[in-house]
Amino acid sequence: TSSADGGMGSVGAGAYVWGDFTVTGASPGDPVTVGHNGITSEGVLIYGTVLAANTVRVTIMNHTLGALATAGTINIGVLHHLTGYTNP
């Protein structure tokens, strides 16, 4: 789990921005949860993907009709799966 400054600038209507964040222990394939305390508008999609070991990319997509400020805090959670587990 990690928190970071969420200010990635303004996102125009129909546009997106992304930023890369360090999350210790993150591995490609791990599921990511993302929250942002400054974005509460409907029509905004925020998601994260583990790009490489310890690196999560967060993308903010603005599907509204106006520009969107990204100031605030991004909270990133990474879940780890059991490796080598075989379902009986």
Backbone as JSON Lines, residues from 0, in Angstrom:
{"i":0,"aa":"T","n":[0.84,-1.18,0.0],"ca":[0.0,0.0,0.0],"c":[0.88,1.24,0.0]}
{"i":1,"aa":"S","n":[0.46,2.25,-0.75],"ca":[1.25,3.46,-0.86],"c":[0.31,4.64,-1.04]}
{"i":2,"aa":"S","n":[0.74,5.82,-0.61],"ca":[0.02,7.06,-0.86],"c":[0.99,8.04,-1.51]}
{"i":3,"aa":"A","n":[0.45,8.87,-2.4],"ca":[1.32,9.82,-3.1],"c":[0.52,11.07,-3.45]}
{"i":4,"aa":"D","n":[1.24,12.16,-3.72],"ca":[0.61,13.38,-4.21],"c":[-0.06,13.06,-5.53]}
{"i":5,"aa":"G","n":[-1.35,13.34,-5.62],"ca":[-2.11,12.99,-6.82],"c":[-2.14,14.07,-7.87]}
{"i":6,"aa":"G","n":[-1.42,15.15,-7.68],"ca":[-1.44,16.24,-8.64],"c":[-0.72,15.9,-9.93]}
{"i":7,"aa":"M","n":[-1.48,15.48,-10.94],"ca":[-0.89,15.17,-12.24],"c":[-1.33,16.2,-13.27]}
{"i":8,"aa":"G","n":[-1.72,17.38,-12.78],"ca":[-2.13,18.45,-13.68],"c":[-3.62,18.37,-14.0]}
{"i":9,"aa":"S","n":[-4.03,19.14,-14.96],"ca":[-5.42,19.17,-15.39],"c":[-5.64,18.15,-16.5]}
{"i":10,"aa":"V","n":[-6.81,17.53,-16.49],"ca":[-7.17,16.55,-17.52],"c":[-8.33,17.14,-18.31]}
{"i":11,"aa":"G","n":[-8.13,17.33,-19.59],"ca":[-9.18,17.89,-20.42],"c":[-10.34,16.93,-20.61]}
{"i":12,"aa":"A","n":[-11.46,17.46,-21.07],"ca":[-12.63,16.63,-21.34],"c":[-12.28,15.55,-22.36]}
{"i":13,"aa":"G","n":[-12.6,14.3,-22.06],"ca":[-12.33,13.2,-22.97],"c":[-10.87,12.78,-23.04]}
{"i":14,"aa":"A","n":[-10.03,13.29,-22.14],"ca":[-8.6,12.99,-22.18],"c":[-8.19,12.16,-20.96]}
{"i":15,"aa":"Y","n":[-6.91,11.81,-20.9],"ca":[-6.39,11.06,-19.75],"c":[-4.96,11.5,-19.43]}
{"i":16,"aa":"V","n":[-4.55,11.24,-18.21],"ca":[-3.16,11.44,-17.77],"c":[-2.76,10.2,-17.01]}
{"i":17,"aa":"W","n":[-1.46,9.97,-16.9],"ca":[-0.96,8.86,-16.11],"c":[0.32,9.26,-15.41]}
{"i":18,"aa":"G","n":[0.6,8.54,-14.34],"ca":[1.83,8.75,-13.58],"c":[2.31,7.43,-13.02]}
{"i":19,"aa":"D","n":[3.61,7.28,-12.87],"ca":[4.19,6.07,-12.32],"c":[4.6,6.3,-10.87]}
{"i":20,"aa":"F","n":[4.29,5.33,-10.01],"ca":[4.53,5.44,-8.57],"c":[5.26,4.21,-8.08]}
{"i":21,"aa":"T","n":[6.12,4.39,-7.09],"ca":[6.82,3.27,-6.47],"c":[5.96,2.67,-5.38]}
{"i":22,"aa":"V","n":[5.69,1.36,-5.51],"ca":[4.96,0.6,-4.5],"c":[5.81,-0.64,-4.22]}
{"i":23,"aa":"T","n":[6.52,-0.62,-3.11],"ca":[7.43,-1.71,-2.77],"c":[6.69,-3.04,-2.68]}
{"i":24,"aa":"G","n":[7.21,-4.05,-3.36],"ca":[6.63,-5.38,-3.33],"c":[5.66,-5.67,-4.47]}
{"i":25,"aa":"A","n":[5.29,-4.65,-5.24],"ca":[4.37,-4.87,-6.36],"c":[5.07,-5.7,-7.44]}
{"i":26,"aa":"S","n":[4.32,-6.65,-8.01],"ca":[4.85,-7.51,-9.07],"c":[3.87,-7.52,-10.24]}
{"i":27,"aa":"P","n":[4.38,-7.59,-11.48],"ca":[3.48,-7.66,-12.63],"c":[2.45,-8.78,-12.44]}
{"i":28,"aa":"G","n":[1.21,-8.5,-12.74],"ca":[0.13,-9.46,-12.57],"c":[-0.65,-9.28,-11.28]}
{"i":29,"aa":"D","n":[-0.08,-8.56,-10.31],"ca":[-0.81,-8.29,-9.06],"c":[-1.97,-7.34,-9.34]}
{"i":30,"aa":"P","n":[-3.15,-7.58,-8.74],"ca":[-4.26,-6.64,-8.87],"c":[-3.97,-5.35,-8.09]}
{"i":31,"aa":"V","n":[-4.46,-4.24,-8.62],"ca":[-4.21,-2.93,-8.03],"c":[-5.55,-2.25,-7.75]}
{"i":32,"aa":"T","n":[-5.67,-1.62,-6.57],"ca":[-6.81,-0.77,-6.27],"c":[-6.29,0.66,-6.13]}
{"i":33,"aa":"V","n":[-7.08,1.62,-6.59],"ca":[-6.65,3.02,-6.56],"c":[-7.81,3.88,-6.08]}
{"i":34,"aa":"G","n":[-7.51,4.8,-5.17],"ca":[-8.47,5.79,-4.72],"c":[-7.84,7.17,-4.81]}
{"i":35,"aa":"H","n":[-8.66,8.2,-4.96],"ca":[-8.17,9.58,-5.03],"c":[-9.11,10.45,-4.21]}
{"i":36,"aa":"N","n":[-8.58,11.12,-3.19],"ca":[-9.46,11.88,-2.3],"c":[-9.91,13.22,-2.87]}
{"i":37,"aa":"G","n":[-9.36,13.63,-3.99],"ca":[-9.74,14.93,-4.55],"c":[-10.65,14.83,-5.76]}
{"i":38,"aa":"I","n":[-10.91,13.63,-6.24],"ca":[-11.76,13.45,-7.42],"c":[-13.02,12.71,-7.0]}
{"i":39,"aa":"T","n":[-14.15,13.4,-7.08],"ca":[-15.41,12.8,-6.68],"c":[-16.45,12.88,-7.79]}
{"i":40,"aa":"S","n":[-16.04,13.33,-8.97],"ca":[-16.98,13.5,-10.08],"c":[-17.37,12.17,-10.7]}
{"i":41,"aa":"E","n":[-18.62,12.08,-11.13],"ca":[-19.02,10.94,-11.94],"c":[-18.4,11.12,-13.32]}
{"i":42,"aa":"G","n":[-18.18,10.03,-14.01],"ca":[-17.61,10.12,-15.35],"c":[-16.1,10.11,-15.36]}
{"i":43,"aa":"V","n":[-15.48,9.78,-14.22],"ca":[-14.02,9.72,-14.14],"c":[-13.62,8.29,-13.78]}
{"i":44,"aa":"L","n":[-12.71,7.73,-14.56],"ca":[-12.22,6.38,-14.32],"c":[-10.77,6.47,-13.85]}
{"i":45,"aa":"I","n":[-10.48,5.84,-12.71],"ca":[-9.12,5.82,-12.16],"c":[-8.74,4.36,-11.97]}
{"i":46,"aa":"Y","n":[-7.6,3.96,-12.55],"ca":[-7.17,2.57,-12.38],"c":[-5.65,2.49,-12.35]}
{"i":47,"aa":"G","n":[-5.17,1.35,-11.86],"ca":[-3.73,1.14,-11.76],"c":[-3.32,-0.2,-12.33]}
{"i":48,"aa":"T","n":[-2.07,-0.26,-12.81],"ca":[-1.49,-1.47,-13.38],"c":[-0.05,-1.57,-12.91]}
{"i":49,"aa":"V","n":[0.37,-2.77,-12.51],"ca":[1.78,-2.96,-12.16],"c":[2.56,-3.11,-13.46]}
{"i":50,"aa":"L","n":[3.45,-2.15,-13.73],"ca":[4.26,-2.17,-14.95],"c":[5.49,-3.06,-14.82]}
{"i":51,"aa":"A","n":[6.12,-2.98,-13.67],"ca":[7.36,-3.71,-13.4],"c":[7.46,-3.85,-11.89]}
{"i":52,"aa":"A","n":[8.43,-4.61,-11.44],"ca":[8.62,-4.77,-9.99],"c":[8.67,-3.41,-9.32]}
{"i":53,"aa":"N","n":[7.82,-3.23,-8.32],"ca":[7.77,-2.01,-7.5],"c":[7.28,-0.76,-8.22]}
{"i":54,"aa":"T","n":[6.7,-0.9,-9.41],"ca":[6.24,0.26,-10.17],"c":[4.79,0.09,-10.59]}
{"i":55,"aa":"V","n":[3.93,1.03,-10.15],"ca":[2.52,1.02,-10.51],"c":[2.21,2.26,-11.33]}
{"i":56,"aa":"R","n":[1.55,2.07,-12.46],"ca":[1.09,3.2,-13.26],"c":[-0.38,3.45,-12.94]}
{"i":57,"aa":"V","n":[-0.69,4.69,-12.58],"ca":[-2.07,5.11,-12.31],"c":[-2.53,5.97,-13.48]}
{"i":58,"aa":"T","n":[-3.71,5.63,-14.02],"ca":[-4.29,6.38,-15.13],"c":[-5.61,7.0,-14.66]}
{"i":59,"aa":"I","n":[-5.8,8.28,-15.01],"ca":[-7.04,8.99,-14.73],"c":[-7.65,9.37,-16.06]}
{"i":60,"aa":"M","n":[-8.84,8.83,-16.36],"ca":[-9.54,9.12,-17.61],"c":[-10.74,10.01,-17.3]}
{"i":61,"aa":"N","n":[-10.85,11.13,-17.99],"ca":[-11.91,12.1,-17.77],"c":[-12.96,11.97,-18.87]}
{"i":62,"aa":"H","n":[-14.1,11.37,-18.53],"ca":[-15.19,11.21,-19.49],"c":[-16.27,12.27,-19.28]}
{"i":63,"aa":"T","n":[-15.93,13.35,-18.59],"ca":[-16.9,14.44,-18.38],"c":[-16.78,15.45,-19.51]}
{"i":64,"aa":"L","n":[-17.59,16.49,-19.47],"ca":[-17.58,17.51,-20.51],"c":[-16.68,18.69,-20.19]}
{"i":65,"aa":"G","n":[-15.98,18.64,-19.04],"ca":[-15.12,19.75,-18.66],"c":[-13.76,19.27,-18.17]}
{"i":66,"aa":"A","n":[-12.87,20.23,-17.97],"ca":[-11.53,19.91,-17.46],"c":[-11.64,19.44,-16.0]}
{"i":67,"aa":"L","n":[-10.68,18.64,-15.58],"ca":[-10.67,18.05,-14.25],"c":[-9.32,18.29,-13.59]}
{"i":68,"aa":"A","n":[-9.33,18.85,-12.38],"ca":[-8.09,19.02,-11.61],"c":[-7.78,17.72,-10.88]}
{"i":69,"aa":"T","n":[-6.52,17.36,-10.79],"ca":[-6.13,16.09,-10.15],"c":[-5.48,16.29,-8.79]}
{"i":70,"aa":"A","n":[-5.55,17.51,-8.23],"ca":[-4.93,17.76,-6.93],"c":[-5.56,16.87,-5.86]}
{"i":71,"aa":"G","n":[-4.75,16.35,-4.96],"ca":[-5.22,15.49,-3.89],"c":[-4.23,14.38,-3.63]}
{"i":72,"aa":"T","n":[-4.69,13.36,-2.94],"ca":[-3.84,12.22,-2.59],"c":[-4.35,10.96,-3.27]}
{"i":73,"aa":"I","n":[-3.43,10.23,-3.9],"ca":[-3.75,8.95,-4.51],"c":[-3.35,7.87,-3.51]}
{"i":74,"aa":"N","n":[-4.28,6.96,-3.24],"ca":[-4.0,5.79,-2.4],"c":[-3.97,4.57,-3.3]}
{"i":75,"aa":"I","n":[-2.88,3.83,-3.23],"ca":[-2.66,2.67,-4.1],"c":[-2.51,1.43,-3.24]}
{"i":76,"aa":"G","n":[-3.29,0.4,-3.56],"ca":[-3.18,-0.88,-2.87],"c":[-2.85,-1.96,-3.89]}
{"i":77,"aa":"V","n":[-1.92,-2.83,-3.54],"ca":[-1.55,-3.95,-4.41],"c":[-1.77,-5.24,-3.65]}
{"i":78,"aa":"L","n":[-2.51,-6.16,-4.26],"ca":[-2.8,-7.46,-3.65],"c":[-1.84,-8.49,-4.22]}
{"i":79,"aa":"H","n":[-1.34,-9.37,-3.35],"ca":[-0.42,-10.41,-3.79],"c":[-1.14,-11.74,-3.81]}
{"i":80,"aa":"H","n":[-0.98,-12.48,-4.88],"ca":[-1.58,-13.8,-5.01],"c":[-0.61,-14.86,-4.5]}
{"i":81,"aa":"L","n":[-1.16,-15.97,-4.09],"ca":[-0.33,-17.12,-3.74],"c":[0.33,-17.64,-5.0]}
{"i":82,"aa":"T","n":[1.61,-17.94,-4.93],"ca":[2.27,-18.49,-6.1],"c":[2.44,-20.0,-5.92]}
{"i":83,"aa":"G","n":[2.32,-20.71,-6.99],"ca":[2.5,-22.15,-6.94],"c":[1.33,-22.89,-6.33]}
{"i":84,"aa":"Y","n":[0.2,-22.22,-6.15],"ca":[-0.97,-22.85,-5.56],"c":[-1.71,-23.66,-6.62]}
{"i":85,"aa":"T","n":[-2.07,-24.88,-6.3],"ca":[-2.85,-25.73,-7.18],"c":[-4.19,-26.01,-6.53]}
{"i":86,"aa":"N","n":[-5.27,-25.75,-7.26],"ca":[-6.61,-26.0,-6.74],"c":[-6.85,-27.51,-6.71]}
{"i":87,"aa":"P","n":[-7.2,-28.05,-5.53],"ca":[-7.38,-29.51,-5.44],"c":[-8.56,-30.02,-6.24]}
